[in-house]
Protein backbone atom coordinates (compact mmCIF):
# COMPACT_ATOMS: atom_id res chain seq x y z
CA MET A 1 85.25 104.39 112.49
CA ARG A 2 83.28 101.47 111.07
CA ALA A 3 80.18 103.66 110.88
CA LEU A 4 82.15 106.51 109.27
CA LEU A 5 83.81 104.24 106.70
CA PRO A 6 81.52 101.24 106.11
CA LEU A 7 83.49 98.43 104.51
CA ARG A 8 81.72 98.25 101.19
CA PRO A 9 83.58 98.26 97.88
CA GLN A 10 83.82 101.47 95.90
CA HIS A 11 83.80 100.33 92.32
CA GLY A 12 86.63 100.92 89.87
CA THR A 13 88.85 102.95 92.20
CA LEU A 14 91.31 100.40 93.60
CA GLY A 15 93.92 100.68 90.83
CA SER A 16 93.83 104.48 90.78
CA GLY A 17 93.87 104.71 94.58
CA VAL A 18 96.88 102.41 94.93
CA ILE A 19 98.85 104.20 92.20
CA LEU A 20 98.11 107.66 93.59
CA THR A 21 99.03 106.50 97.09
CA PHE A 22 102.33 105.08 95.82
CA PHE A 23 103.37 108.19 93.90
CA GLY A 24 102.14 110.42 96.72
CA THR A 25 104.49 108.52 99.01
CA VAL A 26 107.38 108.98 96.56
CA TRP A 27 106.73 112.73 96.41
CA TRP A 28 106.49 112.92 100.20
CA MET A 29 109.80 111.13 100.71
CA VAL A 30 111.53 113.42 98.21
CA GLY A 31 110.13 116.48 99.96
CA ALA A 32 110.85 115.13 103.44
CA LEU A 33 114.49 114.43 102.65
CA ALA A 34 114.87 118.03 101.46
CA LEU A 35 113.68 119.47 104.77
CA GLY A 36 116.36 121.50 106.53
CA ASP A 37 119.53 120.05 108.00
CA GLY A 38 118.04 118.48 111.11
CA THR A 39 118.04 114.70 111.20
CA ALA A 40 115.14 114.71 113.69
CA THR A 41 112.94 116.76 111.35
CA ARG A 42 113.63 114.49 108.39
CA THR A 43 113.10 111.37 110.45
CA ALA A 44 109.77 112.63 111.76
CA ALA A 45 108.65 113.60 108.26
CA VAL A 46 109.65 110.24 106.78
CA ALA A 47 107.91 108.37 109.61
CA THR A 48 104.76 110.45 109.11
CA GLY A 49 104.76 109.74 105.39
CA LEU A 50 105.17 106.00 105.92
CA ALA A 51 102.34 105.96 108.47
CA VAL A 52 99.99 107.81 106.11
CA ALA A 53 100.92 105.53 103.19
CA VAL A 54 100.27 102.37 105.22
CA ALA A 55 96.95 103.69 106.52
CA LEU A 56 95.78 104.70 103.05
CA GLY A 57 96.90 101.35 101.62
CA VAL A 58 94.95 99.40 104.25
CA PHE A 59 91.79 101.45 103.78
CA ALA A 60 92.11 101.31 99.99
CA VAL A 61 92.41 97.52 99.91
CA ARG A 62 89.50 97.09 102.33
CA ARG A 63 87.16 99.68 100.85
CA LEU A 64 87.88 99.94 97.13
CA ASP A 65 87.60 97.44 94.31
CA ASN A 66 88.49 97.35 90.63
CA THR A 67 85.11 96.62 89.06
CA GLY A 68 85.23 98.03 85.55
CA GLY A 69 88.93 98.82 85.88
CA ARG A 70 89.99 96.68 82.94
CA GLU A 71 87.41 98.18 80.61
CA SER A 72 88.40 101.64 81.79
CA TYR A 73 92.05 100.98 80.99
CA GLU A 74 91.22 99.51 77.57
CA ARG A 75 89.18 102.58 76.78
CA ALA A 76 91.97 104.93 77.87
CA ALA A 77 95.06 102.90 76.83
CA SER A 78 96.06 105.09 73.91
CA THR A 79 95.65 108.35 75.85
CA PHE A 80 97.41 106.82 78.85
CA ARG A 81 100.44 105.87 76.76
CA TRP A 82 100.94 109.17 74.97
CA SER A 83 100.17 111.22 78.09
CA ASN A 84 102.81 109.38 80.10
CA ALA A 85 105.27 109.52 77.21
CA ALA A 86 104.75 113.29 77.02
CA GLN A 87 105.19 113.53 80.79
CA ALA A 88 108.48 111.60 80.66
CA ALA A 89 109.74 113.76 77.78
CA GLY A 90 108.71 116.94 79.59
CA ILE A 91 110.47 115.92 82.80
CA ALA A 92 113.63 114.96 80.89
CA ALA A 93 113.61 118.32 79.10
CA VAL A 94 113.10 120.25 82.35
CA VAL A 95 115.97 118.43 84.06
CA ALA A 96 118.32 118.80 81.06
CA ILE A 97 117.61 122.52 80.65
CA GLY A 98 117.73 123.21 84.38
CA VAL A 99 121.08 121.45 84.83
CA GLY A 100 122.49 122.88 81.59
CA THR A 101 121.66 126.45 82.55
CA GLY A 102 122.62 126.09 86.21
CA ARG A 103 119.07 126.84 87.36
CA GLN A 104 118.40 123.62 89.25
CA HIS A 105 116.13 125.41 91.74
CA TRP A 106 113.51 125.65 88.99
CA ILE A 107 113.45 121.92 88.32
CA PRO A 108 111.07 120.76 91.10
CA ALA A 109 108.47 123.42 90.27
CA LEU A 110 108.56 122.80 86.52
CA VAL A 111 108.42 119.03 87.00
CA THR A 112 105.35 119.54 89.18
CA LEU A 113 103.70 121.54 86.38
CA VAL A 114 104.42 118.73 83.91
CA VAL A 115 103.07 116.05 86.26
CA GLY A 116 99.94 118.07 86.97
CA ALA A 117 99.26 118.78 83.30
CA HIS A 118 99.47 115.10 82.37
CA PHE A 119 96.33 114.36 84.43
CA TYR A 120 94.06 116.57 82.31
CA PRO A 121 93.83 114.34 79.22
CA LEU A 122 93.32 111.24 81.41
CA ALA A 123 90.13 112.47 83.06
CA ARG A 124 87.69 111.82 80.22
CA PRO A 125 88.83 108.42 78.85
CA PHE A 126 89.22 106.97 82.35
CA GLY A 127 85.88 108.44 83.45
CA ARG A 128 87.65 110.18 86.35
CA PRO A 129 86.48 113.82 86.54
CA GLU A 130 88.35 114.12 89.85
CA TYR A 131 91.61 113.99 87.86
CA ARG A 132 90.84 117.51 86.68
CA TRP A 133 90.93 118.98 90.17
CA THR A 134 93.92 116.80 91.03
CA ALA A 135 95.66 118.28 87.98
CA THR A 136 94.60 121.82 88.82
CA LEU A 137 95.86 121.57 92.40
CA LEU A 138 99.19 120.10 91.24
CA VAL A 139 99.60 122.89 88.72
CA GLY A 140 98.84 125.34 91.51
CA VAL A 141 101.65 123.85 93.62
CA GLY A 142 103.93 124.11 90.59
CA VAL A 143 103.07 127.78 90.15
CA ILE A 144 103.79 128.46 93.84
CA GLY A 145 107.10 126.62 93.41
CA CYS A 146 107.94 128.82 90.42
CA VAL A 147 107.23 131.93 92.48
CA ALA A 148 109.52 130.58 95.21
CA ALA A 149 112.26 129.85 92.67
CA LEU A 150 111.86 133.32 91.15
CA ALA A 151 112.18 134.79 94.65
CA GLY A 152 115.54 133.06 95.03
CA ALA A 153 114.63 129.98 97.10
CA GLN A 154 117.23 127.23 97.19
CA VAL A 155 116.73 123.85 95.50
CA SER A 156 115.98 122.18 98.83
CA GLY A 157 113.28 124.72 99.68
CA VAL A 158 111.48 124.39 96.34
CA LEU A 159 111.87 120.62 96.46
CA ALA A 160 110.36 120.39 99.94
CA LEU A 161 107.48 122.66 98.96
CA CYS A 162 106.64 120.77 95.78
CA GLY A 163 107.29 117.31 97.18
CA LEU A 164 105.09 117.68 100.27
CA GLY A 165 102.43 119.61 98.37
CA CYS A 166 102.16 117.06 95.58
CA ALA A 167 102.02 114.21 98.09
CA ALA A 168 99.15 115.86 99.96
CA ILE A 169 97.18 116.30 96.73
CA LEU A 170 97.70 112.76 95.44
CA TRP A 171 96.89 111.29 98.85
CA SER A 172 93.78 113.47 99.08
CA THR A 173 92.47 111.93 95.86
CA THR A 174 92.81 108.47 97.41
CA VAL A 175 91.05 109.76 100.54
CA TRP A 176 88.26 111.01 98.26
CA TYR A 177 87.85 107.49 96.87
CA ILE A 178 87.86 105.94 100.34
CA VAL A 179 85.32 108.36 101.79
CA CYS A 180 83.08 108.99 98.79
CA GLY A 181 83.84 106.19 96.33
CA THR A 182 82.47 106.35 92.81
CA PRO A 183 78.99 107.89 92.59
CA ASP A 184 78.22 106.31 89.20
CA ILE A 185 79.09 102.62 89.19
CA ALA A 186 77.87 102.16 85.62
CA ALA A 187 80.14 104.97 84.43
CA ALA A 188 83.11 103.33 86.14
CA ALA A 189 82.28 100.00 84.51
CA GLY A 190 82.15 101.57 81.05
CA PRO A 191 79.65 101.65 78.18
CA ARG A 192 79.74 97.88 77.65
CA ALA A 193 78.48 97.27 81.17
CA ARG A 194 75.73 99.88 80.72
CA ARG A 195 74.55 98.14 77.55
CA ARG A 196 74.47 94.79 79.35
CA ALA A 197 72.50 96.34 82.21
CA ARG A 198 69.88 97.59 79.72
CA THR A 199 69.54 94.33 77.80
CA VAL A 200 69.57 91.72 80.60
CA PRO A 201 66.01 91.25 81.95
CA ASP A 202 65.24 90.93 85.62
CA VAL A 203 65.05 87.30 86.70
CA PRO A 204 62.82 86.49 89.67
CA SER A 205 64.54 84.84 92.60
CA ALA A 206 63.78 81.31 93.74
CA ASP A 207 61.97 82.67 96.79
CA GLU A 208 59.69 84.79 94.61
CA GLY A 209 58.89 81.75 92.45
CA ASP A 210 57.95 79.68 95.47
CA ARG A 211 55.51 82.28 96.74
CA GLY A 212 53.35 82.06 93.62
CA PRO A 213 50.84 84.73 92.56
C-alpha cells in the first residue's frame, strides 16, 4: 500500500478533496436511508458509507495538501458565490415545484441535475478540469433518475439511485486526487506563483559553495 500510494503531498487538492468527500457522504447517507424496508440493508449501507468516508478522509489528510488553495479561491471567489447561489435557488425551485405539483418522485433527479450543472462554471477559475467530468457524470445520474421517474419509480427508488450514484462520483474525484494528485503544481498555485517561479533566480546551496570551482 505504501508503494502504491506514496505519502507525498498532492498540491492544492486538500480543500476540494475534503469537501467532495463530505458531500459524497451526505449523498450516500440519503441514498442508503431510502433503500428498501429492510433495516439490515440500510444498516449495512450506512456502515459501508461511513467506512469509505473515514478511509478517504485519512488518505486525503495524509496525501493531499492545500498549496495554492488560497490563491485558487481568491481567483474563483466571484464565480464560486454566484454558482452556489444559483444552485441553492435551483434546488429550492425544484423542491417547491415538485411538492406543489405532487410530483415528488422527480425531485431527487432534478436536484442531481442542478448540483451537477453547478460544477461546470467552477472548473476554469479553480483550475480544476476534473470538475467537468464530475459535472458530466452527475448530470448523467440525474438523467437516469429522470428516466426512472418518468417510468413511474417511487420517490425512494429515485432517491436511492441518485444518492448512491452521486456519492460514488464525488468520492471518485477524491480518489483521483489521492491516486494521481495534481499534474501541474504551478497551475494549482496560480499565476502569481508562476510569475515568482520565473523571476526568482536559482541560489546555490551551501554545499555547492564549499566545493568551489
